[in-house]
Short mmCIF file of C-alpha atoms in Angstrom, two decimals:
data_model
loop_
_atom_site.label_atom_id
_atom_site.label_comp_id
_atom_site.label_asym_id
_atom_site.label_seq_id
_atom_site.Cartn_x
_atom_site.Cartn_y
_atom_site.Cartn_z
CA UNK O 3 17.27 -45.06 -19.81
CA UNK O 4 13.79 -43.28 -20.78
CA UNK O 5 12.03 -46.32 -20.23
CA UNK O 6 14.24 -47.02 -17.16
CA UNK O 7 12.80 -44.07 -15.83
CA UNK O 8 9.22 -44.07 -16.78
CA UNK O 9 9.16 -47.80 -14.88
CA UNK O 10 10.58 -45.65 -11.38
CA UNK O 11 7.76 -42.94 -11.82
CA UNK O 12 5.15 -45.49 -12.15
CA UNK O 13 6.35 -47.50 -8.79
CA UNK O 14 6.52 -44.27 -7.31
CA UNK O 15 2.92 -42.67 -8.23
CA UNK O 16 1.61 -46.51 -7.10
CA UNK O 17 3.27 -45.74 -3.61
CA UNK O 18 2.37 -42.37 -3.34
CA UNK O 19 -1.60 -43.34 -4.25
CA UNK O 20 -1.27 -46.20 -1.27
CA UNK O 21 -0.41 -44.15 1.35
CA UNK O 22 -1.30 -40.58 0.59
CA UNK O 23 -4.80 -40.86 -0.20
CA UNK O 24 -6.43 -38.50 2.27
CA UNK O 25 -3.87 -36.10 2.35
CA UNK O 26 -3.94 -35.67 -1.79
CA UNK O 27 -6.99 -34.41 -3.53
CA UNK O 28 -6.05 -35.13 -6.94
CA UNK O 29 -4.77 -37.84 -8.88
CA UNK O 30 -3.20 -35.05 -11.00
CA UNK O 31 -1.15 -34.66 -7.71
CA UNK O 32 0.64 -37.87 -6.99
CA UNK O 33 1.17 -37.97 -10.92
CA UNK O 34 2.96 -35.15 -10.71
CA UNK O 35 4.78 -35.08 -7.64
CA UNK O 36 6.16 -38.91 -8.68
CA UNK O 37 7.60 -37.09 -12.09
CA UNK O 38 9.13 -33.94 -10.58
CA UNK O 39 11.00 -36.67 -7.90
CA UNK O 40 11.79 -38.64 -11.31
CA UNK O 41 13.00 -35.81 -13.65
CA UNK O 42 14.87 -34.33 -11.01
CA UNK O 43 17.34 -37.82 -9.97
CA UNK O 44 17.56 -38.06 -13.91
CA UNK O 45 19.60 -34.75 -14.45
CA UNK O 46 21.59 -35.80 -11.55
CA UNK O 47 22.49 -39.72 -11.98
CA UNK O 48 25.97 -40.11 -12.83
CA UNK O 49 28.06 -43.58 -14.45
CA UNK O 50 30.80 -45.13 -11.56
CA UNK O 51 34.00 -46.69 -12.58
CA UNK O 52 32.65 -50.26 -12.53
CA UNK O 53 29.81 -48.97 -15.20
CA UNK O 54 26.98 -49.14 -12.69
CA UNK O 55 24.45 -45.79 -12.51
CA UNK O 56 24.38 -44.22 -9.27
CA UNK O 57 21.38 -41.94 -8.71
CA UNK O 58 21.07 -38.73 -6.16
CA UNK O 59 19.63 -39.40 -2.63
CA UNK O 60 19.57 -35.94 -1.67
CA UNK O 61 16.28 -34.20 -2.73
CA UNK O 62 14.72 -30.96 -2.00
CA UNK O 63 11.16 -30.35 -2.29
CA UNK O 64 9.92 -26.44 -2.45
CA UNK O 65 5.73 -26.04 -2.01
CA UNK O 66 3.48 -23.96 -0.39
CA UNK O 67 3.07 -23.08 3.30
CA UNK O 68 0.56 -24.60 4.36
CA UNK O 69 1.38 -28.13 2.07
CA UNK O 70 4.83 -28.06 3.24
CA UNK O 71 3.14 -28.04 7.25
CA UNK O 72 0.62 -31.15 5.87
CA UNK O 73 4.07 -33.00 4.66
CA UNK O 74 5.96 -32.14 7.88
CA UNK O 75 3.70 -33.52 9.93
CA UNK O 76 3.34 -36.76 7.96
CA UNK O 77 6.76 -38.23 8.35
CA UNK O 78 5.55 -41.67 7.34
CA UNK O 79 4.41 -40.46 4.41
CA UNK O 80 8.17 -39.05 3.43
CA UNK O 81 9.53 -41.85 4.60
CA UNK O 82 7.41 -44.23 2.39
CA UNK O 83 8.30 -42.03 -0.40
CA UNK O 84 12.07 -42.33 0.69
CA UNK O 85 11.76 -46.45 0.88
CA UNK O 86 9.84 -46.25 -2.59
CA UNK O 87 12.11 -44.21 -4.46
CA UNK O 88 15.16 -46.86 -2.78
CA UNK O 89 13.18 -49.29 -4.10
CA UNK O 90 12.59 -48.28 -7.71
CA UNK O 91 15.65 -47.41 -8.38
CA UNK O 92 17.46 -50.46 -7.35
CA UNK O 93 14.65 -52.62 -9.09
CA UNK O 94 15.79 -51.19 -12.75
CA UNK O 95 19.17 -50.86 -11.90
CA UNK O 96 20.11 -48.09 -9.91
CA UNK O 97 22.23 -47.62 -6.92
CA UNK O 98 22.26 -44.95 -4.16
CA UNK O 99 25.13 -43.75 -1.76
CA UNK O 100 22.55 -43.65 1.12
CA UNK O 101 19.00 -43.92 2.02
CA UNK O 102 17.29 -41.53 -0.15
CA UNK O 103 15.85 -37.89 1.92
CA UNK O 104 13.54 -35.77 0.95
CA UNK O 105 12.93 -32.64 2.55
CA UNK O 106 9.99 -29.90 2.84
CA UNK O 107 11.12 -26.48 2.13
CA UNK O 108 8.35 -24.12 2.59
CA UNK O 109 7.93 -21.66 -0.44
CA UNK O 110 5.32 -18.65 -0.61
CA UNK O 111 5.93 -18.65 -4.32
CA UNK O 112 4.89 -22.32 -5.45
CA UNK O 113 1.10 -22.38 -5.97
CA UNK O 114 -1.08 -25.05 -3.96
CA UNK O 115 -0.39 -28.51 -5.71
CA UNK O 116 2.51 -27.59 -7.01
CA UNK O 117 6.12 -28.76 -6.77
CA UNK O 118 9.86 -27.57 -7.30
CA UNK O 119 12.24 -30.55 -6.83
CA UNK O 120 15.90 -30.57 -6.91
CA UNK O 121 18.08 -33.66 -6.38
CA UNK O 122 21.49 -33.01 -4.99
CA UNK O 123 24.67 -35.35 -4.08
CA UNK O 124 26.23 -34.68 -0.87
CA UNK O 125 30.01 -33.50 -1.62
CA UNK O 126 33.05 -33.75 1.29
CA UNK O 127 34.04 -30.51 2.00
CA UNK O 128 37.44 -28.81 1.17
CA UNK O 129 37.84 -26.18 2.23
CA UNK O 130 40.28 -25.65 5.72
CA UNK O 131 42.18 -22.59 5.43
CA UNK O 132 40.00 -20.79 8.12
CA UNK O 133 38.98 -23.56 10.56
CA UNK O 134 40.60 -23.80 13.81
CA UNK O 135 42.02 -27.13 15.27
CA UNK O 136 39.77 -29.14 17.09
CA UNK O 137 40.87 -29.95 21.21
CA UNK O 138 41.40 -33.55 20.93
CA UNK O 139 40.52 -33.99 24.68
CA UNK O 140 36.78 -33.08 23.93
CA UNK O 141 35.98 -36.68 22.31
CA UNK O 142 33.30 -34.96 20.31
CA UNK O 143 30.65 -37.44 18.87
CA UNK O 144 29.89 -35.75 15.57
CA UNK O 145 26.46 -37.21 14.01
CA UNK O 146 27.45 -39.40 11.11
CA UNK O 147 26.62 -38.27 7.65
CA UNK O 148 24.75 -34.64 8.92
CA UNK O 149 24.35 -31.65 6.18
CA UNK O 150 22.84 -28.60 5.52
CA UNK O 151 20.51 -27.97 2.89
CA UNK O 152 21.27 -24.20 2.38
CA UNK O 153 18.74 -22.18 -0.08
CA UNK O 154 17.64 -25.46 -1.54
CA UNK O 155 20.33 -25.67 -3.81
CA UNK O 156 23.71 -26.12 -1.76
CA UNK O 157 24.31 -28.73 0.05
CA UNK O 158 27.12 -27.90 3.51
CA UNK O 159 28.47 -31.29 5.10
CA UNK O 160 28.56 -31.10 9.05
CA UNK O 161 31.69 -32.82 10.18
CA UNK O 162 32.89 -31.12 12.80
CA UNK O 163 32.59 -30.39 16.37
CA UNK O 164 31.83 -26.99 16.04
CA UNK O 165 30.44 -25.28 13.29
CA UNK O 166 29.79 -21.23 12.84
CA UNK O 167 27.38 -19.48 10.72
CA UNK O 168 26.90 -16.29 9.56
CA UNK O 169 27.81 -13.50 6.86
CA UNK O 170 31.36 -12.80 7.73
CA UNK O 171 34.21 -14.64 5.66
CA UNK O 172 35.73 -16.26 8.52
CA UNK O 173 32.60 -18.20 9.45
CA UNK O 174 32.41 -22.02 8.48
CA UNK O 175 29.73 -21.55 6.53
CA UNK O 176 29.29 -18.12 4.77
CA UNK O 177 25.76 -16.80 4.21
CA UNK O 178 26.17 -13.73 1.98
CA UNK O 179 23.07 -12.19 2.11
CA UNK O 180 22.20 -8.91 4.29
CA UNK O 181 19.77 -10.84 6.45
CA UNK O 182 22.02 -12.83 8.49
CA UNK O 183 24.49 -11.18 10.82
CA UNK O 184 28.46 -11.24 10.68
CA UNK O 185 28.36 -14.00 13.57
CA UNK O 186 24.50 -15.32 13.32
CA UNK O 187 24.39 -19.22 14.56
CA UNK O 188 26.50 -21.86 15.66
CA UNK O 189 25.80 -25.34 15.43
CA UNK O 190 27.45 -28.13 18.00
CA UNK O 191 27.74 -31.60 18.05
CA UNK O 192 26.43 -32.78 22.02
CA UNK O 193 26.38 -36.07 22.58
CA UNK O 194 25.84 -37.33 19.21
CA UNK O 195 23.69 -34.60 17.98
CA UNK O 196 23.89 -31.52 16.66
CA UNK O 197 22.45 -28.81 19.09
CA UNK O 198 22.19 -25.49 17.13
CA UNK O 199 22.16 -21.64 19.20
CA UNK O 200 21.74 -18.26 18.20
CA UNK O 201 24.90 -16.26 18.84
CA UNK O 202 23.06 -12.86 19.40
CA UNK O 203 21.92 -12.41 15.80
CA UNK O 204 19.66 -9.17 14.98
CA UNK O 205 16.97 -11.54 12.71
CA UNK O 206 16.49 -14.65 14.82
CA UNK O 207 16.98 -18.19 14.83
CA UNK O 208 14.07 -20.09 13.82
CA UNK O 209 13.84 -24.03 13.81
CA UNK O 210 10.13 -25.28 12.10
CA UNK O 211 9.04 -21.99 12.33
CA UNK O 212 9.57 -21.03 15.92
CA UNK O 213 12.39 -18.67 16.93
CA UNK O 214 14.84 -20.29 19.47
CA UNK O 215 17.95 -19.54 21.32
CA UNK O 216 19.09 -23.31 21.22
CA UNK O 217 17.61 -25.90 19.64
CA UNK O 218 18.39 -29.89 19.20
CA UNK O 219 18.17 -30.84 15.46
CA UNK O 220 16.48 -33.88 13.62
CA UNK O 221 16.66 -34.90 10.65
CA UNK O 222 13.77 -32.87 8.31
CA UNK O 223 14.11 -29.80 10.53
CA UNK O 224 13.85 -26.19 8.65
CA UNK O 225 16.21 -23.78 10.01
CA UNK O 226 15.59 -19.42 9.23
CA UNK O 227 17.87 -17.80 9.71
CA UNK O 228 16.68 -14.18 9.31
CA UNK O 229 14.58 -16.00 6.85
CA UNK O 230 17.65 -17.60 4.92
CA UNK O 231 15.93 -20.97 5.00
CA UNK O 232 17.45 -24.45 5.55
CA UNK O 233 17.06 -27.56 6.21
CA UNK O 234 18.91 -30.63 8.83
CA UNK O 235 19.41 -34.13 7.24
CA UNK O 236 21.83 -37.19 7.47
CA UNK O 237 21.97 -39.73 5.53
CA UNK O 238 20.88 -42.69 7.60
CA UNK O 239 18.91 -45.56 7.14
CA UNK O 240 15.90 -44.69 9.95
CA UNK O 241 15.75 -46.94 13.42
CA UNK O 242 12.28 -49.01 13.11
CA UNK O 243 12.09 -47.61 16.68
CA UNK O 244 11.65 -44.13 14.93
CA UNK O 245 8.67 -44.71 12.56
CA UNK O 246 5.65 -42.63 12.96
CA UNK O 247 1.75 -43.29 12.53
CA UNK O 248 0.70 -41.61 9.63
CA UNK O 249 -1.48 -38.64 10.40
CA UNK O 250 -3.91 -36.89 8.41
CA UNK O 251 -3.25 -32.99 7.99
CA UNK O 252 -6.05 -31.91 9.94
CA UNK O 253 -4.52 -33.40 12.92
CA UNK O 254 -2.26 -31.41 15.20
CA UNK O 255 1.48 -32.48 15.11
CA UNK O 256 3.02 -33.03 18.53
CA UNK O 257 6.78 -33.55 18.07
CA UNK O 258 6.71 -36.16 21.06
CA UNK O 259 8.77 -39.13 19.02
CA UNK O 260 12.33 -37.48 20.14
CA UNK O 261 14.21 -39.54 21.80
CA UNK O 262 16.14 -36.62 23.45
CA UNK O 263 15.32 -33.51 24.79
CA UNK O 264 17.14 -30.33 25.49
CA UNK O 265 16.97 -31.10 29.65
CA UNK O 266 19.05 -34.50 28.77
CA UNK O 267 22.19 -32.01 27.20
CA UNK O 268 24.52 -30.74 29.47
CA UNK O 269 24.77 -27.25 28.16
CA UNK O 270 25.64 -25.06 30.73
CA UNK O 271 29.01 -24.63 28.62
CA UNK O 272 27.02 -23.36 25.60
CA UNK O 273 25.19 -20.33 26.67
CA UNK O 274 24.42 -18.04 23.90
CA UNK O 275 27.19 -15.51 22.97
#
């Protein structure tokens, strides 16, 4: 299995030195961002019925400000690194539930160069005592496959219409810390994507760093609230359609690949409240 995994983080550091050459300025770098992606699928790959090894495809990656902003705006970088680490791992004989994601938390207390990995396994959720029954008239189009990376450790599976946020107990996803509000966010699935509004919090909504009322997710987007961060994903295997030039950091990011904007949502129904 050691060697298993010494063959992944080689294909991986090979990747990451092909495409990530101007925005890395040390080999001492990719080596070590290729191990911390490695050592962190390895506490997490688990054995299936059939005897096959099944690895994580959920990872969260904590680094500085300013790095995480480089990574952000280099989505063909994390993408490459997605593809790679798909790659590797079926090469030596491991499988994944989805497309591997990997996604940029922002972390004043990681140094410059430095990285804090985690590799998670999205989990259905259970729990139903406190949700309220959906109107089946709506036909909501729930994304397929959408979670919340909460903290950077929990991962909260969006599957429903309509989900609230915020530190009361009767929310659908409790936030216990004194930041958020009783009744903070909601998030709602419109037209096949998750739209997500503030609900009159005291600390603000903010999605990639800029507070908003209402805001429609992608995939990769970090989400404060209060400063509780987290961040959008689904598992999906990325449109060809959707790739992006890779940019170097100096270059200013314009988010102008959506394919949807907020004008194209009906949301007169969803005012905040």
């Amino acid at each position: 299995m050691q060697e298993r995994l010494k063959e992944i983080e080689n294909h991986l550091q090979k990747a990451i030195e092909q495409n990530a050459v101007r925005l890395f300025s040390a080999l001492d770098v990719e080596h070590k961002l290729a191990q911390r992606l490695v050592d962190a699928m390895q506490g997490k790959v688990v054995t299936l019925p059939d005897g096959s090894l099944q690895a994580p495809h959920i990872y969260a990656m904590n680094v500085s400000p300013k790095f995480a902003a480089d990574l952000r705006s280099n989505q063909a970088l994390l993408d490459t690194l997605s593809e790679a680490l798909l790659e590797a791992g079926n090469q030596h004989g491991l499988s994944f539930e989805a497309l591997p994601t990997i996604n940029v938390f922002p972390d004043e207390n990681v140094l410059e160069g430095e990285f804090q990995i985690q590799a998670m396994r999205s989990e259905p959720r259970t729990e139903t005592a406190a949700l309220e029954p959906e109107d089946a008239s709506e036909q909501v189009e729930i994304p397929s496959k959408a979670f919340l990376i909460v903290g950077g450790s929990k991962i909260f599976s969006l599957d429903r219409g309509v989900i609230n946020v915020g530190r009361k107990l009767d929310n659908h996803l409790v936030i216990d810390d004194p930041r958020v509000s009783r009744k903070h966010a909601q998030l709602r699935a419109i037209k096949n994507r998750y739209v997500i509004f503030d609900v009159g919090s005291s600390g603000g909504t903010f999605v990639n760093g800029e507070r908003t009322s209402r805001a429609i997710l992608h995939p990769g987007d970090v989400i404060s609230l209060a400063g509780v961060p987290m961040v959008y994903g689904q598992d999906a295997v990325r449109a060809a359609s959707e790739t992006q030039e890779y940019k170097r950091p100096d270059q200013t990011y314009d988010d102008t690949t959506a394919s949807l904007e907020l004008s194209d949502l009906d949301l007169e129904d969803f005012s905040d409240n």
